[in-house]
Amino acid sequence: MSDNLRDLKNNHQDFTKGSLATNEEKNPYVLFSFWFDEAIASGELESNACVVSTVSLDLQPSSRIVYLKELLDEAFIFYTNYASQKGKEIENNPKASMLFFWPKSERQVRIEGLVSKLPESVSDAYFDSRPLQSKLGAWSSHQSDELHDQKELLERMAFYENKFGENVPRPPHWGGYALTPMLIEFWQGKPSRLHDRIVFEAFEGNWKIYRKNP
Ligand SMILES: Cc1cc2nc3c(=O)[nH]c(=O)nc-3n(C[C@H](O)[C@H](O)[C@H](O)COP(=O)(O)O)c2cc1C
């Protein structure tokens, strides 16, 4: 086993960067934007990378990283293949979660809610803005299906490149999802594991705001 893995139990890092003790923000989207800007300013590498978790029909959760692409109409937007594992799971069960971890600011944001497909026009506009190779990749990858031979993928890339040239339309199986939160929790690491946790929970058209034990 690697020495680093063996040493994990001896690592008791403390969190000292900040506090939510004086948080007076009543709008979770404003607080999220503020934290996001601070993650970028801190030099975090992939501030918009987040873990999206979905649940299968037999109740098996699964997680993967996607890029947050926008905060639109109070929903968190990401793009993917609708026929992928996550796409199929969302189709059957629109409840999902999204998790951000910004270690340089010692922060975590946990979002739970319902996922829906974006309007086609919004997905079209974003697809249009992508680099040509990414557009061809969206056609060529049967995301999450078993790939028997790498060659298949390269052949499909060549096929679609030949078929579309420079004008690649959005594949019908590819587009955006909007996660509309029912709950957003902001976690700020603090000394002695007495972390701040502030929850915004949707309640009768408003946000119920409360703290949780660390
Ligand atoms: C940093 C990073 C960003 C990613 N961004 C996306 C993304 O925006 N959309 C996407 O479909 N997959 C993205 N992926 C790949 C996914 O993690 C995953 O492998 C893929 O979506 C298939 O997931 P599924 O089989 O669970 O549906 C990203 C992976 C990493 C490591």
mmCIF file of C-alpha atoms and ligand atoms in Angstrom:
data_model
loop_
_atom_site.group_PDB
_atom_site.id
_atom_site.type_symbol
_atom_site.label_atom_id
_atom_site.label_comp_id
_atom_site.label_asym_id
_atom_site.label_seq_id
_atom_site.Cartn_x
_atom_site.Cartn_y
_atom_site.Cartn_z
ATOM 1 C CA MET A 1 0.000 0.000 0.000
ATOM 2 C CA SER A 2 1.233 3.569 -0.625
ATOM 3 C CA ASP A 3 2.809 5.410 2.340
ATOM 4 C CA ASN A 4 0.466 8.330 1.703
ATOM 5 C CA LEU A 5 -2.605 6.127 2.052
ATOM 6 C CA ARG A 6 -1.146 4.505 5.179
ATOM 7 C CA ASP A 7 -0.561 7.981 6.708
ATOM 8 C CA LEU A 8 -4.110 9.279 6.157
ATOM 9 C CA LYS A 9 -5.193 8.322 9.675
ATOM 10 C CA ASN A 10 -2.414 10.501 11.143
ATOM 11 C CA ASN A 11 -3.473 13.598 9.242
ATOM 12 C CA HIS A 12 -5.534 15.886 11.493
ATOM 13 C CA GLN A 13 -5.560 19.115 9.574
ATOM 14 C CA ASP A 14 -7.349 22.007 11.270
ATOM 15 C CA PHE A 15 -9.471 24.590 9.443
ATOM 16 C CA THR A 16 -8.675 28.211 10.178
ATOM 17 C CA LYS A 17 -9.621 30.336 7.161
ATOM 18 C CA GLY A 18 -13.024 31.782 7.912
ATOM 19 C CA SER A 19 -16.297 31.899 9.675
ATOM 20 C CA LEU A 20 -19.954 32.204 8.840
ATOM 21 C CA ALA A 21 -20.683 33.432 12.336
ATOM 22 C CA THR A 22 -21.624 36.851 11.035
ATOM 23 C CA ASN A 23 -23.438 35.643 7.918
ATOM 24 C CA GLU A 24 -26.352 37.947 7.245
ATOM 25 C CA GLU A 25 -26.989 37.003 3.651
ATOM 26 C CA LYS A 26 -30.600 35.930 3.194
ATOM 27 C CA ASN A 27 -30.296 34.944 -0.472
ATOM 28 C CA PRO A 28 -28.396 31.679 -1.070
ATOM 29 C CA TYR A 29 -27.667 32.547 -4.724
ATOM 30 C CA VAL A 30 -25.941 35.766 -3.672
ATOM 31 C CA LEU A 31 -23.922 33.859 -1.081
ATOM 32 C CA PHE A 32 -23.067 31.158 -3.644
ATOM 33 C CA SER A 33 -21.864 33.815 -6.142
ATOM 34 C CA PHE A 34 -19.778 35.437 -3.440
ATOM 35 C CA TRP A 35 -18.157 32.150 -2.439
ATOM 36 C CA PHE A 36 -17.624 31.207 -6.083
ATOM 37 C CA ASP A 37 -15.783 34.493 -6.739
ATOM 38 C CA GLU A 38 -13.667 33.890 -3.647
ATOM 39 C CA ALA A 39 -12.832 30.344 -4.815
ATOM 40 C CA ILE A 40 -11.614 31.768 -8.136
ATOM 41 C CA ALA A 41 -9.695 34.573 -6.404
ATOM 42 C CA SER A 42 -8.003 32.031 -4.099
ATOM 43 C CA GLY A 43 -6.522 30.314 -7.166
ATOM 44 C CA GLU A 44 -8.718 27.234 -6.940
ATOM 45 C CA LEU A 45 -8.090 25.262 -10.133
ATOM 46 C CA GLU A 46 -11.516 23.982 -11.166
ATOM 47 C CA SER A 47 -13.912 26.077 -9.099
ATOM 48 C CA ASN A 48 -16.862 25.127 -11.304
ATOM 49 C CA ALA A 49 -16.238 21.376 -11.099
ATOM 50 C CA CYS A 50 -18.843 19.747 -8.873
ATOM 51 C CA VAL A 51 -20.005 16.258 -7.968
ATOM 52 C CA VAL A 52 -23.473 15.392 -9.257
ATOM 53 C CA SER A 53 -25.120 12.405 -7.627
ATOM 54 C CA THR A 54 -28.115 10.539 -8.994
ATOM 55 C CA VAL A 55 -29.954 7.426 -7.879
ATOM 56 C CA SER A 56 -30.817 4.384 -10.000
ATOM 57 C CA LEU A 57 -34.163 2.610 -10.114
ATOM 58 C CA ASP A 58 -32.857 0.018 -7.625
ATOM 59 C CA LEU A 59 -31.775 2.897 -5.321
ATOM 60 C CA GLN A 60 -28.030 2.675 -6.008
ATOM 61 C CA PRO A 61 -26.552 6.215 -5.780
ATOM 62 C CA SER A 62 -23.728 7.158 -8.144
ATOM 63 C CA SER A 63 -21.589 10.263 -8.424
ATOM 64 C CA ARG A 64 -19.471 11.941 -11.030
ATOM 65 C CA ILE A 65 -17.903 15.339 -11.662
ATOM 66 C CA VAL A 66 -19.440 17.767 -14.140
ATOM 67 C CA TYR A 67 -18.824 21.438 -14.863
ATOM 68 C CA LEU A 68 -21.299 23.994 -13.608
ATOM 69 C CA LYS A 69 -21.863 26.192 -16.659
ATOM 70 C CA GLU A 70 -24.292 28.786 -15.404
ATOM 71 C CA LEU A 71 -26.501 29.920 -12.585
ATOM 72 C CA LEU A 72 -29.679 30.663 -14.528
ATOM 73 C CA ASP A 73 -33.076 31.661 -13.135
ATOM 74 C CA GLU A 74 -32.052 30.343 -9.720
ATOM 75 C CA ALA A 75 -31.032 26.949 -11.110
ATOM 76 C CA PHE A 76 -27.609 25.324 -11.444
ATOM 77 C CA ILE A 77 -26.898 24.383 -15.067
ATOM 78 C CA PHE A 78 -24.731 21.573 -16.427
ATOM 79 C CA TYR A 79 -24.496 19.860 -19.800
ATOM 80 C CA THR A 80 -24.216 16.203 -20.642
ATOM 81 C CA ASN A 81 -25.440 13.293 -22.724
ATOM 82 C CA TYR A 82 -29.117 12.612 -21.969
ATOM 83 C CA ALA A 83 -28.584 8.904 -22.741
ATOM 84 C CA SER A 84 -25.693 8.554 -20.268
ATOM 85 C CA GLN A 85 -26.049 6.742 -16.953
ATOM 86 C CA LYS A 86 -26.810 10.020 -15.155
ATOM 87 C CA GLY A 87 -29.253 11.007 -17.916
ATOM 88 C CA LYS A 88 -31.183 7.758 -17.606
ATOM 89 C CA GLU A 89 -31.227 7.990 -13.823
ATOM 90 C CA ILE A 90 -32.505 11.570 -13.925
ATOM 91 C CA GLU A 91 -35.201 10.487 -16.377
ATOM 92 C CA ASN A 92 -36.457 7.955 -13.806
ATOM 93 C CA ASN A 93 -35.821 10.016 -10.710
ATOM 94 C CA PRO A 94 -35.265 13.770 -11.049
ATOM 95 C CA LYS A 95 -33.986 14.115 -7.476
ATOM 96 C CA ALA A 96 -30.257 14.808 -7.520
ATOM 97 C CA SER A 97 -27.528 16.519 -5.550
ATOM 98 C CA MET A 98 -24.612 18.732 -6.488
ATOM 99 C CA LEU A 99 -21.536 19.243 -4.341
ATOM 100 C CA PHE A 100 -18.760 21.824 -4.547
ATOM 101 C CA PHE A 101 -15.515 21.541 -2.560
ATOM 102 C CA TRP A 102 -13.196 24.538 -2.480
ATOM 103 C CA PRO A 103 -10.249 23.406 -0.315
ATOM 104 C CA LYS A 104 -8.323 26.680 -0.523
ATOM 105 C CA SER A 105 -11.224 28.479 1.185
ATOM 106 C CA GLU A 106 -12.018 25.420 3.338
ATOM 107 C CA ARG A 107 -15.570 25.427 2.038
ATOM 108 C CA GLN A 108 -18.182 23.000 0.809
ATOM 109 C CA VAL A 109 -21.563 23.784 -0.763
ATOM 110 C CA ARG A 110 -24.177 21.060 -0.829
ATOM 111 C CA ILE A 111 -27.209 21.400 -3.081
ATOM 112 C CA GLU A 112 -30.241 19.124 -3.298
ATOM 113 C CA GLY A 113 -33.163 19.466 -5.625
ATOM 114 C CA LEU A 114 -34.979 18.509 -8.792
ATOM 115 C CA VAL A 115 -33.409 18.276 -12.216
ATOM 116 C CA SER A 116 -35.152 19.165 -15.464
ATOM 117 C CA LYS A 117 -34.015 19.481 -19.074
ATOM 118 C CA LEU A 118 -33.226 22.971 -20.305
ATOM 119 C CA PRO A 119 -35.287 24.340 -23.188
ATOM 120 C CA GLU A 120 -33.808 23.169 -26.516
ATOM 121 C CA SER A 121 -33.045 26.747 -27.571
ATOM 122 C CA VAL A 122 -30.811 27.237 -24.509
ATOM 123 C CA SER A 123 -28.956 23.968 -25.154
ATOM 124 C CA ASP A 124 -28.601 24.907 -28.845
ATOM 125 C CA ALA A 125 -27.039 28.251 -27.981
ATOM 126 C CA TYR A 126 -24.521 26.696 -25.591
ATOM 127 C CA PHE A 127 -23.688 23.826 -27.981
ATOM 128 C CA ASP A 128 -23.036 26.372 -30.685
ATOM 129 C CA SER A 129 -20.445 28.105 -28.537
ATOM 130 C CA ARG A 130 -18.369 24.925 -28.034
ATOM 131 C CA PRO A 131 -15.155 24.146 -29.932
ATOM 132 C CA LEU A 132 -15.621 22.065 -33.091
ATOM 133 C CA GLN A 133 -13.882 18.977 -31.682
ATOM 134 C CA SER A 134 -16.121 18.993 -28.587
ATOM 135 C CA LYS A 135 -19.177 19.191 -30.819
ATOM 136 C CA LEU A 136 -17.984 16.174 -32.818
ATOM 137 C CA GLY A 137 -17.192 14.395 -29.553
ATOM 138 C CA ALA A 138 -20.790 14.844 -28.421
ATOM 139 C CA TRP A 139 -21.970 13.005 -31.534
ATOM 140 C CA SER A 140 -19.279 10.332 -31.371
ATOM 141 C CA SER A 141 -19.430 9.324 -27.710
ATOM 142 C CA HIS A 142 -22.223 6.986 -26.702
ATOM 143 C CA GLN A 143 -21.526 8.161 -23.174
ATOM 144 C CA SER A 144 -21.607 5.442 -20.481
ATOM 145 C CA ASP A 145 -22.189 2.571 -22.966
ATOM 146 C CA GLU A 146 -19.522 -0.117 -23.023
ATOM 147 C CA LEU A 147 -16.789 0.676 -25.546
ATOM 148 C CA HIS A 148 -15.467 -2.502 -27.110
ATOM 149 C CA ASP A 149 -12.643 -0.926 -29.066
ATOM 150 C CA GLN A 150 -11.101 2.577 -29.001
ATOM 151 C CA LYS A 151 -11.095 2.390 -32.787
ATOM 152 C CA GLU A 152 -14.909 2.603 -32.845
ATOM 153 C CA LEU A 153 -14.744 6.048 -31.260
ATOM 154 C CA LEU A 154 -12.126 7.388 -33.646
ATOM 155 C CA GLU A 155 -14.065 6.010 -36.602
ATOM 156 C CA ARG A 156 -17.229 7.748 -35.419
ATOM 157 C CA MET A 157 -15.281 11.033 -34.988
ATOM 158 C CA ALA A 158 -14.048 10.730 -38.576
ATOM 159 C CA PHE A 159 -17.543 9.822 -39.778
ATOM 160 C CA TYR A 160 -19.193 12.889 -38.195
ATOM 161 C CA GLU A 161 -16.358 15.198 -39.218
ATOM 162 C CA ASN A 162 -16.945 14.087 -42.780
ATOM 163 C CA LYS A 163 -20.726 14.321 -42.447
ATOM 164 C CA PHE A 164 -20.977 17.784 -40.866
ATOM 165 C CA GLY A 165 -17.777 19.647 -41.770
ATOM 166 C CA GLU A 166 -17.736 22.894 -39.792
ATOM 167 C CA ASN A 167 -21.487 23.060 -39.176
ATOM 168 C CA VAL A 168 -22.217 20.586 -36.425
ATOM 169 C CA PRO A 169 -25.784 20.686 -35.088
ATOM 170 C CA ARG A 170 -26.543 19.754 -31.474
ATOM 171 C CA PRO A 171 -27.212 16.015 -31.160
ATOM 172 C CA PRO A 172 -30.741 15.375 -29.865
ATOM 173 C CA HIS A 173 -29.267 13.227 -27.058
ATOM 174 C CA TRP A 174 -27.071 16.028 -25.719
ATOM 175 C CA GLY A 175 -28.063 19.120 -23.772
ATOM 176 C CA GLY A 176 -28.397 20.923 -20.508
ATOM 177 C CA TYR A 177 -29.968 20.147 -17.182
ATOM 178 C CA ALA A 178 -31.138 22.643 -14.564
ATOM 179 C CA LEU A 179 -30.926 21.631 -10.928
ATOM 180 C CA THR A 180 -33.467 23.683 -8.994
ATOM 181 C CA PRO A 181 -32.504 23.589 -5.323
ATOM 182 C CA MET A 182 -34.819 22.690 -2.487
ATOM 183 C CA LEU A 183 -31.890 22.912 -0.088
ATOM 184 C CA ILE A 184 -28.484 24.593 -0.138
ATOM 185 C CA GLU A 185 -26.019 24.126 2.692
ATOM 186 C CA PHE A 186 -22.925 26.285 3.098
ATOM 187 C CA TRP A 187 -20.099 24.718 5.118
ATOM 188 C CA GLN A 188 -17.145 26.683 6.363
ATOM 189 C CA GLY A 189 -14.336 24.770 8.076
ATOM 190 C CA LYS A 190 -13.423 26.056 11.534
ATOM 191 C CA PRO A 191 -10.918 25.125 14.245
ATOM 192 C CA SER A 192 -11.515 22.069 16.457
ATOM 193 C CA ARG A 193 -14.080 20.673 14.007
ATOM 194 C CA LEU A 194 -16.626 23.283 15.166
ATOM 195 C CA HIS A 195 -17.459 24.107 11.587
ATOM 196 C CA ASP A 196 -20.176 26.515 10.496
ATOM 197 C CA ARG A 197 -23.084 24.962 8.607
ATOM 198 C CA ILE A 198 -25.843 27.208 7.360
ATOM 199 C CA VAL A 199 -28.815 25.672 5.596
ATOM 200 C CA PHE A 200 -31.241 27.418 3.236
ATOM 201 C CA GLU A 201 -34.300 25.214 2.837
ATOM 202 C CA ALA A 202 -37.117 26.071 0.458
ATOM 203 C CA PHE A 203 -40.272 26.600 2.490
ATOM 204 C CA GLU A 204 -43.557 28.079 1.242
ATOM 205 C CA GLY A 205 -41.915 30.126 -1.489
ATOM 206 C CA ASN A 206 -39.242 31.437 0.835
ATOM 207 C CA TRP A 207 -36.017 30.266 2.427
ATOM 208 C CA LYS A 208 -35.992 28.840 5.915
ATOM 209 C CA ILE A 209 -32.485 29.545 7.224
ATOM 210 C CA TYR A 210 -30.962 27.601 10.104
ATOM 211 C CA ARG A 211 -27.724 26.201 11.416
ATOM 212 C CA LYS A 212 -26.754 22.570 11.795
ATOM 213 C CA ASN A 213 -24.381 20.974 14.253
ATOM 214 C CA PRO A 214 -21.004 20.403 12.648
HETATM 215 C C1 LIG B 1 -13.157 17.933 -14.221
HETATM 216 C C2 LIG B 1 -14.204 17.121 -14.926
HETATM 217 C C3 LIG B 1 -15.255 17.764 -15.554
HETATM 218 C C4 LIG B 1 -16.255 17.039 -16.206
HETATM 219 N N1 LIG B 1 -17.294 17.706 -16.779
HETATM 220 C C5 LIG B 1 -18.283 16.996 -17.370
HETATM 221 C C6 LIG B 1 -19.437 17.673 -17.889
HETATM 222 O O1 LIG B 1 -19.589 18.917 -17.781
HETATM 223 N N2 LIG B 1 -20.401 16.917 -18.470
HETATM 224 C C7 LIG B 1 -20.299 15.552 -18.570
HETATM 225 O O2 LIG B 1 -21.193 14.922 -19.129
HETATM 226 N N3 LIG B 1 -19.239 14.891 -18.074
HETATM 227 C C8 LIG B 1 -18.229 15.567 -17.473
HETATM 228 N N4 LIG B 1 -17.149 14.904 -16.929
HETATM 229 C C9 LIG B 1 -17.119 13.418 -17.041
HETATM 230 C C10 LIG B 1 -18.025 12.807 -15.958
HETATM 231 O O3 LIG B 1 -17.370 12.835 -14.701
HETATM 232 C C11 LIG B 1 -18.466 11.355 -16.283
HETATM 233 O O4 LIG B 1 -17.336 10.552 -16.521
HETATM 234 C C12 LIG B 1 -19.384 11.285 -17.508
HETATM 235 O O5 LIG B 1 -20.299 12.358 -17.545
HETATM 236 C C13 LIG B 1 -20.156 9.966 -17.508
HETATM 237 O O6 LIG B 1 -20.931 9.875 -16.335
HETATM 238 P P1 LIG B 1 -22.127 8.816 -16.156
HETATM 239 O O7 LIG B 1 -21.679 7.541 -16.835
HETATM 240 O O8 LIG B 1 -22.269 8.654 -14.694
HETATM 241 O O9 LIG B 1 -23.334 9.391 -16.821
HETATM 242 C C14 LIG B 1 -16.160 15.613 -16.240
HETATM 243 C C15 LIG B 1 -15.124 14.966 -15.562
HETATM 244 C C16 LIG B 1 -14.170 15.713 -14.912
HETATM 245 C C17 LIG B 1 -13.080 14.974 -14.155
#
